[in-house]
Coordinates of C-alpha atoms in Angstrom, one line a residue:
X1316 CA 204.9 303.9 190.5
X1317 CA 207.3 303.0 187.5
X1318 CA 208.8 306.3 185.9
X1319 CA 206.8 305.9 182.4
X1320 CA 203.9 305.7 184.6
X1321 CA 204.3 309.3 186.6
X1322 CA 205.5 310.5 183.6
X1323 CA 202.0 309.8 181.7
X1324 CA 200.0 310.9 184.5
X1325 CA 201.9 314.2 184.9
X1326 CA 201.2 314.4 181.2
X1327 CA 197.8 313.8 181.6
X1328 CA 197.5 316.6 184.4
X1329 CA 199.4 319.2 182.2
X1330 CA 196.4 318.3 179.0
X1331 CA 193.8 318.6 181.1
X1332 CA 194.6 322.3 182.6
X1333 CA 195.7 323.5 178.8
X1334 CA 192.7 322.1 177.1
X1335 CA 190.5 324.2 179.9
X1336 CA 189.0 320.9 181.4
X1337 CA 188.2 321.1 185.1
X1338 CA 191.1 320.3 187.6
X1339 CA 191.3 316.1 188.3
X1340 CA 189.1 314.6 190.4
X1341 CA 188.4 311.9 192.8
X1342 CA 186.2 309.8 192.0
X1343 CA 183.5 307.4 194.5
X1344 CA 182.3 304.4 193.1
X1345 CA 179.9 301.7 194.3
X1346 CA 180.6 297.7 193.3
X1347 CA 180.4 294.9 194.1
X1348 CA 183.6 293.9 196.5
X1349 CA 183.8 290.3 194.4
X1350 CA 184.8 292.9 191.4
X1351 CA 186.5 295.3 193.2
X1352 CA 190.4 294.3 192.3
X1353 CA 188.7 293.7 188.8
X1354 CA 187.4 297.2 188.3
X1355 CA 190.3 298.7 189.9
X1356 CA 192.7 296.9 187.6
X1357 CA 190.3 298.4 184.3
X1358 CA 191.1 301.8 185.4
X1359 CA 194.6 302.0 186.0
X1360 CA 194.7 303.1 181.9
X1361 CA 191.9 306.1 182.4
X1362 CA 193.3 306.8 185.8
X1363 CA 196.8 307.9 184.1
X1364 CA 195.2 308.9 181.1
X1365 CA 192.7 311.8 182.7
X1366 CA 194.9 312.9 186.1
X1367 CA 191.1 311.3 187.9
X1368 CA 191.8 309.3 190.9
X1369 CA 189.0 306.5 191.7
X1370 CA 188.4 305.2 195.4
X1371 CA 185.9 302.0 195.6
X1372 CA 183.4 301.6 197.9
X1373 CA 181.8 297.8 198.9
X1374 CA 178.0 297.5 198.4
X1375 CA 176.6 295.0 200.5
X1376 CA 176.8 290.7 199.7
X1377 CA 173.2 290.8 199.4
X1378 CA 171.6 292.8 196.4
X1379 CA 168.3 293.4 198.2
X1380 CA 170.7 295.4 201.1
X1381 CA 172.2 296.9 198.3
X1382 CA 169.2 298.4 196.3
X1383 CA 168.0 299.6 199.8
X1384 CA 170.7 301.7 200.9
X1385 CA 171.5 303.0 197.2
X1386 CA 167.8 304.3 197.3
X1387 CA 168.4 305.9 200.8
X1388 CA 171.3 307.9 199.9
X1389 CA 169.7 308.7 196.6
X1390 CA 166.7 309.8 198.1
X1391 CA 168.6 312.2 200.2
X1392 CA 170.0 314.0 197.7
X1393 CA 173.8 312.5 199.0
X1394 CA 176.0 313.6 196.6
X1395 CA 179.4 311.6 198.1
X1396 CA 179.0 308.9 195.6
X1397 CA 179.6 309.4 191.8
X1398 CA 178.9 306.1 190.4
X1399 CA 176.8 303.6 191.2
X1400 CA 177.1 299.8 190.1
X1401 CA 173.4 298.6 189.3
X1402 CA 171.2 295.4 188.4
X1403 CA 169.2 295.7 185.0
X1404 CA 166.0 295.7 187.4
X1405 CA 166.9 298.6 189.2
X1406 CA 167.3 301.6 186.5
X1407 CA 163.4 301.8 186.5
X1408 CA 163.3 302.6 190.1
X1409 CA 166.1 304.2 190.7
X1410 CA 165.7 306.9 187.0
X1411 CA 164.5 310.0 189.1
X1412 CA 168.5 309.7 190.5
X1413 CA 170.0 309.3 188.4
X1414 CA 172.0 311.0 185.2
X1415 CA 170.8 311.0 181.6
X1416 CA 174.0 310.2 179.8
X1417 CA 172.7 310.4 176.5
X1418 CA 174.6 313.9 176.1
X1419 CA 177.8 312.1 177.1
X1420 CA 177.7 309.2 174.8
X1421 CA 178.6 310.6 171.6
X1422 CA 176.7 307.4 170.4
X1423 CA 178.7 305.0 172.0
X1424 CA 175.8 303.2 173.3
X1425 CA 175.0 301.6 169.7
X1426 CA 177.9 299.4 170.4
X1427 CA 175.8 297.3 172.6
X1428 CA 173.2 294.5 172.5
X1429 CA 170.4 296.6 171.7
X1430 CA 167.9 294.7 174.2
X1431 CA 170.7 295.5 176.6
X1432 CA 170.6 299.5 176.2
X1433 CA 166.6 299.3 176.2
X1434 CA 166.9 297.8 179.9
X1435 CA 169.1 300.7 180.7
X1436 CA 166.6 303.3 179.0
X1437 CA 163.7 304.6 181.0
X1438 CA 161.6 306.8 179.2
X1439 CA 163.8 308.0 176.8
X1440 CA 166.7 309.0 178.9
X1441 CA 169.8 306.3 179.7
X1442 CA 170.5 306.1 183.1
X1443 CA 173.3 303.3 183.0
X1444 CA 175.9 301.7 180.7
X1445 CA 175.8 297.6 180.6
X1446 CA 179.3 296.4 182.3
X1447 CA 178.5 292.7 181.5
X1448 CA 175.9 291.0 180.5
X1449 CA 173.8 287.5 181.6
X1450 CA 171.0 285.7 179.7
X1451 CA 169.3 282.4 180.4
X1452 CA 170.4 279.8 178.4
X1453 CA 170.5 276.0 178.4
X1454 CA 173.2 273.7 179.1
X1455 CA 172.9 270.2 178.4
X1456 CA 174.4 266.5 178.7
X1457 CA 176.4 266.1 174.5
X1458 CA 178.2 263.3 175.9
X1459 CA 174.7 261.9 176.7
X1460 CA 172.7 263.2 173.5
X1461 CA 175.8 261.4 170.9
X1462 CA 175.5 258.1 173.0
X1463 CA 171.7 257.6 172.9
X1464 CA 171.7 259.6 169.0
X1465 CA 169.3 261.9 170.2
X1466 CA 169.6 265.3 168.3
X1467 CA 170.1 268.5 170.4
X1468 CA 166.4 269.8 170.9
X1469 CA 165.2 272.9 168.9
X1470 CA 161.9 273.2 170.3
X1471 CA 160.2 272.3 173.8
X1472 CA 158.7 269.6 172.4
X1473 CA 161.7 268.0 171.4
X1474 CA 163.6 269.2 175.0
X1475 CA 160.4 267.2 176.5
X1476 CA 160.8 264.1 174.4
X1477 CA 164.7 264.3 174.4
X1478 CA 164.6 264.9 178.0
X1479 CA 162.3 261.4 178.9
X1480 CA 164.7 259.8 176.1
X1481 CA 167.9 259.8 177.4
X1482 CA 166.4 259.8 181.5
X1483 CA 164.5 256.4 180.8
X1484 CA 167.7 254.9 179.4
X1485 CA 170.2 256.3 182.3
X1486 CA 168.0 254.8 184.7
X1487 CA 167.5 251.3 182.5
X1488 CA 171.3 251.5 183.0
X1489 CA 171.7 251.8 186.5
X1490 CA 171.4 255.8 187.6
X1491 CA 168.0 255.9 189.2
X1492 CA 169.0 260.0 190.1
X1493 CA 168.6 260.5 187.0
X1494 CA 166.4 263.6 185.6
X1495 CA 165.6 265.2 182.4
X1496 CA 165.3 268.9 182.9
X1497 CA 166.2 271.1 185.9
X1498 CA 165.4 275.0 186.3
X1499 CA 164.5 277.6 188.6
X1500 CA 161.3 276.6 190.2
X1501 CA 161.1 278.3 193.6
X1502 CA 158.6 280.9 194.1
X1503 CA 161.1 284.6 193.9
X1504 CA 162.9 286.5 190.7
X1505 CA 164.8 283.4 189.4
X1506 CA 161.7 281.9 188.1
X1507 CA 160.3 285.4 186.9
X1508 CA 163.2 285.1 184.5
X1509 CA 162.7 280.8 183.7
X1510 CA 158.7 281.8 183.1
X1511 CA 159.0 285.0 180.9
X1512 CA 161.5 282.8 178.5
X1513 CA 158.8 280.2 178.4
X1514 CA 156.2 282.9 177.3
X1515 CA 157.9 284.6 174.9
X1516 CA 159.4 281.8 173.2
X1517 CA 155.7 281.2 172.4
X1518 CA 155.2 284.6 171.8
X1519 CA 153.6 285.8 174.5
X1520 CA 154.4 288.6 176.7
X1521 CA 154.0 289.7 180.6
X1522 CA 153.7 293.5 180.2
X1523 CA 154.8 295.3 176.9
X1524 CA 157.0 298.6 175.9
X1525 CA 153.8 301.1 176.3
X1526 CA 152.9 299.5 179.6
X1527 CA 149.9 296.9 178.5
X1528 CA 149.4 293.9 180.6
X1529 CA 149.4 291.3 177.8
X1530 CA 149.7 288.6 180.6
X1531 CA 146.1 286.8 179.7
X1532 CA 146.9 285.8 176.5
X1533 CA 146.3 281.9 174.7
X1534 CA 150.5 281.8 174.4
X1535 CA 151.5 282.0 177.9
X1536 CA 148.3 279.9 179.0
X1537 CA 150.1 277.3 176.2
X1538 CA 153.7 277.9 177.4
X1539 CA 152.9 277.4 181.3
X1540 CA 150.8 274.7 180.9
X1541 CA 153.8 272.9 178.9
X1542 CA 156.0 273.8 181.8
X1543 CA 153.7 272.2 184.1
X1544 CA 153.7 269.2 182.4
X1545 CA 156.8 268.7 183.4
X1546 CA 157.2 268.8 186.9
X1547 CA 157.0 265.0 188.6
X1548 CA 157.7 263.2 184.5
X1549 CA 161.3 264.7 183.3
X1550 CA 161.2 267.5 186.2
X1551 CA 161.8 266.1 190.0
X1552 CA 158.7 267.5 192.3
X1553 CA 161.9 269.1 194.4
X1554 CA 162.4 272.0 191.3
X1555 CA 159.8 274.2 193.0
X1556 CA 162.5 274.8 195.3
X1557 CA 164.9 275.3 193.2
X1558 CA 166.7 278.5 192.9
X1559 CA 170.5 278.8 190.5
X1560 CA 172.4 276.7 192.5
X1561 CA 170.4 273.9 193.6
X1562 CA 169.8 273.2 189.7
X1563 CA 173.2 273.2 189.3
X1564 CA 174.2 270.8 191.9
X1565 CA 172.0 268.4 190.1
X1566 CA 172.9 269.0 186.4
X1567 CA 176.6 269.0 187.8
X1568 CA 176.4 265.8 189.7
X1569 CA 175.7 264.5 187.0
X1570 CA 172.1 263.7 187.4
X1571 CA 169.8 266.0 184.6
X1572 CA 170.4 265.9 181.3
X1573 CA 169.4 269.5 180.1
X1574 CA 169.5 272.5 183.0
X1575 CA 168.3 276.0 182.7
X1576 CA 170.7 278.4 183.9
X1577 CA 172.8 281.1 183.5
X1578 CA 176.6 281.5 182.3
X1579 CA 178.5 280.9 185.2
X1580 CA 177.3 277.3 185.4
X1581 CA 179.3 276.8 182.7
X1582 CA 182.6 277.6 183.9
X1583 CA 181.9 276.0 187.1
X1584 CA 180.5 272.5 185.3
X1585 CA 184.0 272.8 183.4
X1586 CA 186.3 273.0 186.8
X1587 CA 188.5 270.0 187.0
X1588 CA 186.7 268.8 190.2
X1589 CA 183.1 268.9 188.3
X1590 CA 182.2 265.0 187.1
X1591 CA 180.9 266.2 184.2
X1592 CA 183.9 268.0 182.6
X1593 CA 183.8 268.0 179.2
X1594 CA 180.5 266.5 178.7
X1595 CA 178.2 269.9 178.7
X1596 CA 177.1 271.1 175.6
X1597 CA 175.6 275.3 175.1
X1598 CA 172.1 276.0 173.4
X1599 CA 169.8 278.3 173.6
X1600 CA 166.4 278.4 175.3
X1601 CA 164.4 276.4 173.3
X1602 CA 161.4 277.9 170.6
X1603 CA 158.1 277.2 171.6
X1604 CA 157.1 275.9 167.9
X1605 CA 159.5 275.2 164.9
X1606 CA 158.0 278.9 163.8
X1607 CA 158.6 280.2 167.4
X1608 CA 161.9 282.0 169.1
X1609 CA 164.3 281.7 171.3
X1610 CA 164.1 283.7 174.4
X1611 CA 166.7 284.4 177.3
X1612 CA 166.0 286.2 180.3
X1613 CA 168.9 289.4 180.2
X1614 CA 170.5 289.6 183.4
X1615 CA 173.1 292.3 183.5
X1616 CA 175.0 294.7 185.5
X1617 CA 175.9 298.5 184.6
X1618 CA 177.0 301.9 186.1
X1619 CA 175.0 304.8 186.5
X1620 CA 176.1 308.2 187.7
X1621 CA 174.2 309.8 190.5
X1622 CA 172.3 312.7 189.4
X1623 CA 173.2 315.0 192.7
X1624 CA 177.5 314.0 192.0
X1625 CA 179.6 317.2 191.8
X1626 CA 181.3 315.5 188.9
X1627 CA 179.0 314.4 185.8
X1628 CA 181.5 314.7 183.2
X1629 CA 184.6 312.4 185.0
X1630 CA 181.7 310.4 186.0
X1631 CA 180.0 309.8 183.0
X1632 CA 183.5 309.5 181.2
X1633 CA 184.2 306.9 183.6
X1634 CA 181.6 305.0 182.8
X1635 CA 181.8 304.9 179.0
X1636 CA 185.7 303.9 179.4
X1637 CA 184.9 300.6 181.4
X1638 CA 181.4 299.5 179.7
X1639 CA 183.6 300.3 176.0
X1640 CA 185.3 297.7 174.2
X1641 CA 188.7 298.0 175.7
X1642 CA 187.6 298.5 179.8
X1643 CA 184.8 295.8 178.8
X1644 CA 186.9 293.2 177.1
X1645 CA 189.6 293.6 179.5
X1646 CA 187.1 293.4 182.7
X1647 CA 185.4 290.2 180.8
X1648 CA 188.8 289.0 180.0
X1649 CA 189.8 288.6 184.1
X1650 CA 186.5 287.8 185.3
X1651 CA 184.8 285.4 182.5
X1652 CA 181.7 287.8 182.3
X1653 CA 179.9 288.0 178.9
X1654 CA 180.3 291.1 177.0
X1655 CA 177.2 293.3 175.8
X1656 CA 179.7 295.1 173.0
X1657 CA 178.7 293.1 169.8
X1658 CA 182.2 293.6 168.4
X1659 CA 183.7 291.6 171.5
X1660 CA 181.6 288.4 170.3
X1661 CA 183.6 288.1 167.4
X1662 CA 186.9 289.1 168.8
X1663 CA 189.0 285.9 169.2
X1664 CA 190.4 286.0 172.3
X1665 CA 187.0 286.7 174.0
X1666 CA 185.8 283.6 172.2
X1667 CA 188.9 281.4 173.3
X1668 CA 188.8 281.9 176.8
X1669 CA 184.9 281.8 177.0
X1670 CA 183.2 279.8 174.9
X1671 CA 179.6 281.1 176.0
X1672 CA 180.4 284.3 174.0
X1673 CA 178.4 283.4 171.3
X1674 CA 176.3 286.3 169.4
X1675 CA 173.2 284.2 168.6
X1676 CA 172.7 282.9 172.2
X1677 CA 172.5 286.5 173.3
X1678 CA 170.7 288.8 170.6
X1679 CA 167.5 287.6 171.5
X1680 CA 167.4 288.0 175.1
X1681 CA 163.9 289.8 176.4
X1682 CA 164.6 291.9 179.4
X1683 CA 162.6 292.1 182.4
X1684 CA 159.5 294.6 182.4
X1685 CA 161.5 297.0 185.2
X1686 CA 162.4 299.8 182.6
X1687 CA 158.2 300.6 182.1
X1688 CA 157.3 299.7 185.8
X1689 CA 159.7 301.6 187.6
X1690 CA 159.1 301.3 190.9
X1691 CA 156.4 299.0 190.7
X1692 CA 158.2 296.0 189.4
X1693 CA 158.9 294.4 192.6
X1694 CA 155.3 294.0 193.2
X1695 CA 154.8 292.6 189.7
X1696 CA 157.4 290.2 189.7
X1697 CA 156.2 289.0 193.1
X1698 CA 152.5 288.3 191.6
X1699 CA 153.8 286.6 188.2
X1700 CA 156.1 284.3 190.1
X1701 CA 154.1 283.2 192.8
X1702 CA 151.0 282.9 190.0
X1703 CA 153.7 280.8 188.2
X1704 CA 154.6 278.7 190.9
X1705 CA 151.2 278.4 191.6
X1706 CA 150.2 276.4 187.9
X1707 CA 153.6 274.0 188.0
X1708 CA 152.6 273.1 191.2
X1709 CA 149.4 272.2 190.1
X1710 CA 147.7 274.5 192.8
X1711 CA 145.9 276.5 189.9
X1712 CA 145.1 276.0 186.1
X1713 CA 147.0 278.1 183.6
X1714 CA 144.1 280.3 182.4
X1715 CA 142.2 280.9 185.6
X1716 CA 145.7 281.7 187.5
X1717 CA 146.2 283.9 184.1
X1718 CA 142.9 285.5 184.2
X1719 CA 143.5 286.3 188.0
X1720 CA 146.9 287.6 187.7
X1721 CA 146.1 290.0 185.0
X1722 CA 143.3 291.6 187.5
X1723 CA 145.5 291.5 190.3
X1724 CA 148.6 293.4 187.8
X1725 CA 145.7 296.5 186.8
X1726 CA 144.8 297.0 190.5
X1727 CA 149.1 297.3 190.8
X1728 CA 149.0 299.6 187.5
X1729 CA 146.0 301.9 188.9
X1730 CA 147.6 305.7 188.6
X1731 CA 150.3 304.5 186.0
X1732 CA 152.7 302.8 186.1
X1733 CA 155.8 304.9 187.9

C-alpha cells in the first residue's frame, strides 16, 4: 500500500474511534464472481475511507443455485454473511431476511428510477439498493430501415408492417435467412418478461400493486393475440425456443431485422467481430396504439443486508456507497451496466461510453409482480409463461388460455399472497 494510502486509512481508523462509531469491521459479501474484481475495485475508496475491510464471497454460475443456498443460510438464521447480491425477483421472497434500510437511507433512495426502488420495496419496507439496472428494449437493423426508407416503428403495428417490409426485400435480394422480429419465445422467465411488455404496452396488466389478478382483461387478450400473429410470418416457428442468446445469434448474424433483447446485446452486436457493427439502431419497446406506452421488462441487480449480520450499520453503509452515484457510475463505468441513478443518464461520460444510457428507454420500465407475490412468484411466472407459450404456439386461443390462467393464478393466491 502507497504511503497516502495508509496514511488515509489510519486516519480513517483514528475518526471512527473519536466520533464514538463502533471499532472497523470486516465485512462478508455475496456477488457474482463475473463482478467480483469490479466490486472490489468500487470499494477501495470506502474501504480507506471507514477503516471496514470487505472479503467477497462467489455465489454460484447459476442463479437458480444461487437463490437456493441464499434462502438456506437465510433460513437458518446464519449470520456469517453481511450482504447479499440479489435479482429484482428475489426481494419478495427473500423480505422476511432481510434488513429494512429505510432508517439508513437518509433518502438516498429518491435518486433512483422510481420503478426500480418499488421492485426493491416489499410492503413498505426496502430490502435492497439497485446496483445496475436492465430493461427490455429493442434493437433494430438502421442500416436496413434508411435503405428500404422505412421509418423506425412507433407502434406494433408499424414493428409488424416494417418488419415484413424490409424481410420480403432482403430475401427478393438474395438472403433467404432473413427474418423480421426475433424475441424470447421459449417457455421459462425470459418470455415472462417479452409477454408482460406486450401487455402493458396495451395497457394491460398480469397482477397489480394490491395483489388483483387483472390477467383476464380485453388488452392482454389483444396484445397476445398480436404476438401470435407473428410467429411463422415475420417470426421463425424456431423463436418458441428461443431464450437471450439464441435471438441474438440471429439478429447478430445478420439475419432479423428488429430483436427484443436486453442491453448487453448491444455491446456485443458492436464487437469488431459482430457483421453487423455499426448497423444497430436503440428503441424502445414498441406502444401498443399511437395512444398506448412503451413498456420494458426491469431486470436489475441490488444488495441487501441480511437481517441476522452482526453489522447493520457498515452493512447498510456499504450498500448505499456502491448503489450511489459515485460507487454506481464507477462500477457502470468498468462493466458497461446501466445505471438506475437518474443523474448518471445525463452525466456525459456515462453517455459516451454507453450509448444505451438513455433516460427515456428506461423510465418506463414495469417490474415483475415478485415484490406483491413474495414467495409465490415462481409459481406464477411458471403458469403465465407456459399459458403464453401456449397461445403463440397456437396450442390455445388468447381468451380461453386467459380465462384459464386467471383460475389457475386464484387457486395459487388462496391464503394471500405471501
Amino acid at each position: 500500500m502507497k504511503l497516502k494510502q495508509k496514511i488515509v486509512a489510519a486516519m480513517a481508523v483514528v475518526v471512527l474511534c473519536l466520533s464514538g462509531i463502533a471499532s472497523a469491521v470486516e465485512l462478508k459479501l455475496y456477488c457474482n464472481p463475473i463482478e467480483e474484481p469490479y466490486l472490489r475495485e468500487c470499494l477501495k475508496d470506502w474501504e480507506a475511507q471507514t477503516g471496514h475491510s470487505v472479503t467477497f464471497m462467489a455465489a454460484t454460475d447459476s442463479s437458480t443455485d444461487t437463490l437456493a443456498l441464499y434462502q438456506q443460510q437465510l433460513a437458518a438464521g446464519a449470520h456469517e454473511i453481511d450482504v447479499y447480491q440479489v435479482d429484482s425477483i428475489w426481494p419478495g421472497m427473500l423480505a422476511n431476511h432481510l434488513l429494512d434500510l429505510l432508517p439508513y437511507s437518509a433518502d438516498r433512495e429518491k435518486l433512483h428510477l422510481p420503478s426500480v426502488i418499488d421492485s426493491n420495496t416489499v410492503k413498505g419496507r426496502l430490502v435492497s439498493m439497485p446496483l445496475f439496472v436492465d430493461a427490455g428494449m429493442m434493437l433494430y437493423r438502421k442500416d436496413l430501415l434508411e435503405k428500404y426508407d422505412v421509418p423506425v416503428p412507433v407502434t406494433w403495428g408499424e414493428l409488424r408492417d416494417a418488419a415484413r417490409t424490409v424481410m420480403d426485400r432482403e430475401r427478393e435480394a438474395g438472403n433467404p435467412k432473413m427474418w423480421g422480429l426475433v424475441f424470447q419465445g421459449r417457455a421459462y422467465e425470459g418470455l415472462t418478461c417479452c409477454a408482460l411488455e406486450w401487455i402493458d404496452s396495451y395497457g394491460g396488466g398480469l397482477i397489480d400493486a394490491d395483489g388483483k389478478i387483472i390477467i383476464n382483461s380485453e388488452q392482454a387478450t389483444a396484445a397476445l393475440a398480436e404476438a401470435a400473429s407473428w410467429v411463422g410470418t415475420i417470426t421463425p416457428e424456431g423463436v418458441l425456443n428461443y431464450a437471450e442468446e439464441e435471438a441474438r445469434g440471429v439478429f447478430q448474424s445478420g439475419d432479423s431485422v428488429f430483436m427484443r433483447n436486453w442491453p448487453y446485446a448491444w455491446a456485443l452486436g458492436q464487437e469488431d467481430n459482430s457483421p453487423i457493427k455499426g448497423k444497430i439502431g436503440i428503441m424502445p419497446v414498441p406502444k401498443g396504439s399511437v395512444d398506448g406506452k412503451t413498456s420494458g421488462c426491469l431486470g436489475s441487480w441490488g444488495l441487501a443486508v441480511n437481517k441476522y449480520s452482526k453489522n447493520h450499520e457498515a452493512a447498510a453503509d456499504l450498500v448505499f456507497y456502491l448503489t450511489g452515484p459515485v460507487g454506481q457510475k464507477k462500477f457502470c463505468l468498468m462493466t458497461s451496466h446501466i445505471p438506475s441513478v437518474i443523474s448518471l443518464f445525463e452525466d456525459e461520460e456515462m453517455k459516451n461510453a454507453n450509448p444505451v444510457v438513455i433516460l427515456d428507454l428506461f423510465m418506463n420500465t414495469i417490474p415483475r409482480p415478485a415484490g406483491i407475490t413474495g414467495t409465490k412468484y415462481n409459481r406464477v411466472s411458471n403458469e403465465f409463461y407456459n399459458a403464453v407459450h401456449a397461445i403463440l404456439s397456437k396450442g390455445g386461443e388468447p381468451a380461453a388460455e386467459l380465462q384459464k390462467l386467471e383460475n389457475t393464478l386464484r387457486r395459487v393466491s388462496w391464503g394471500g399472497w405471501n
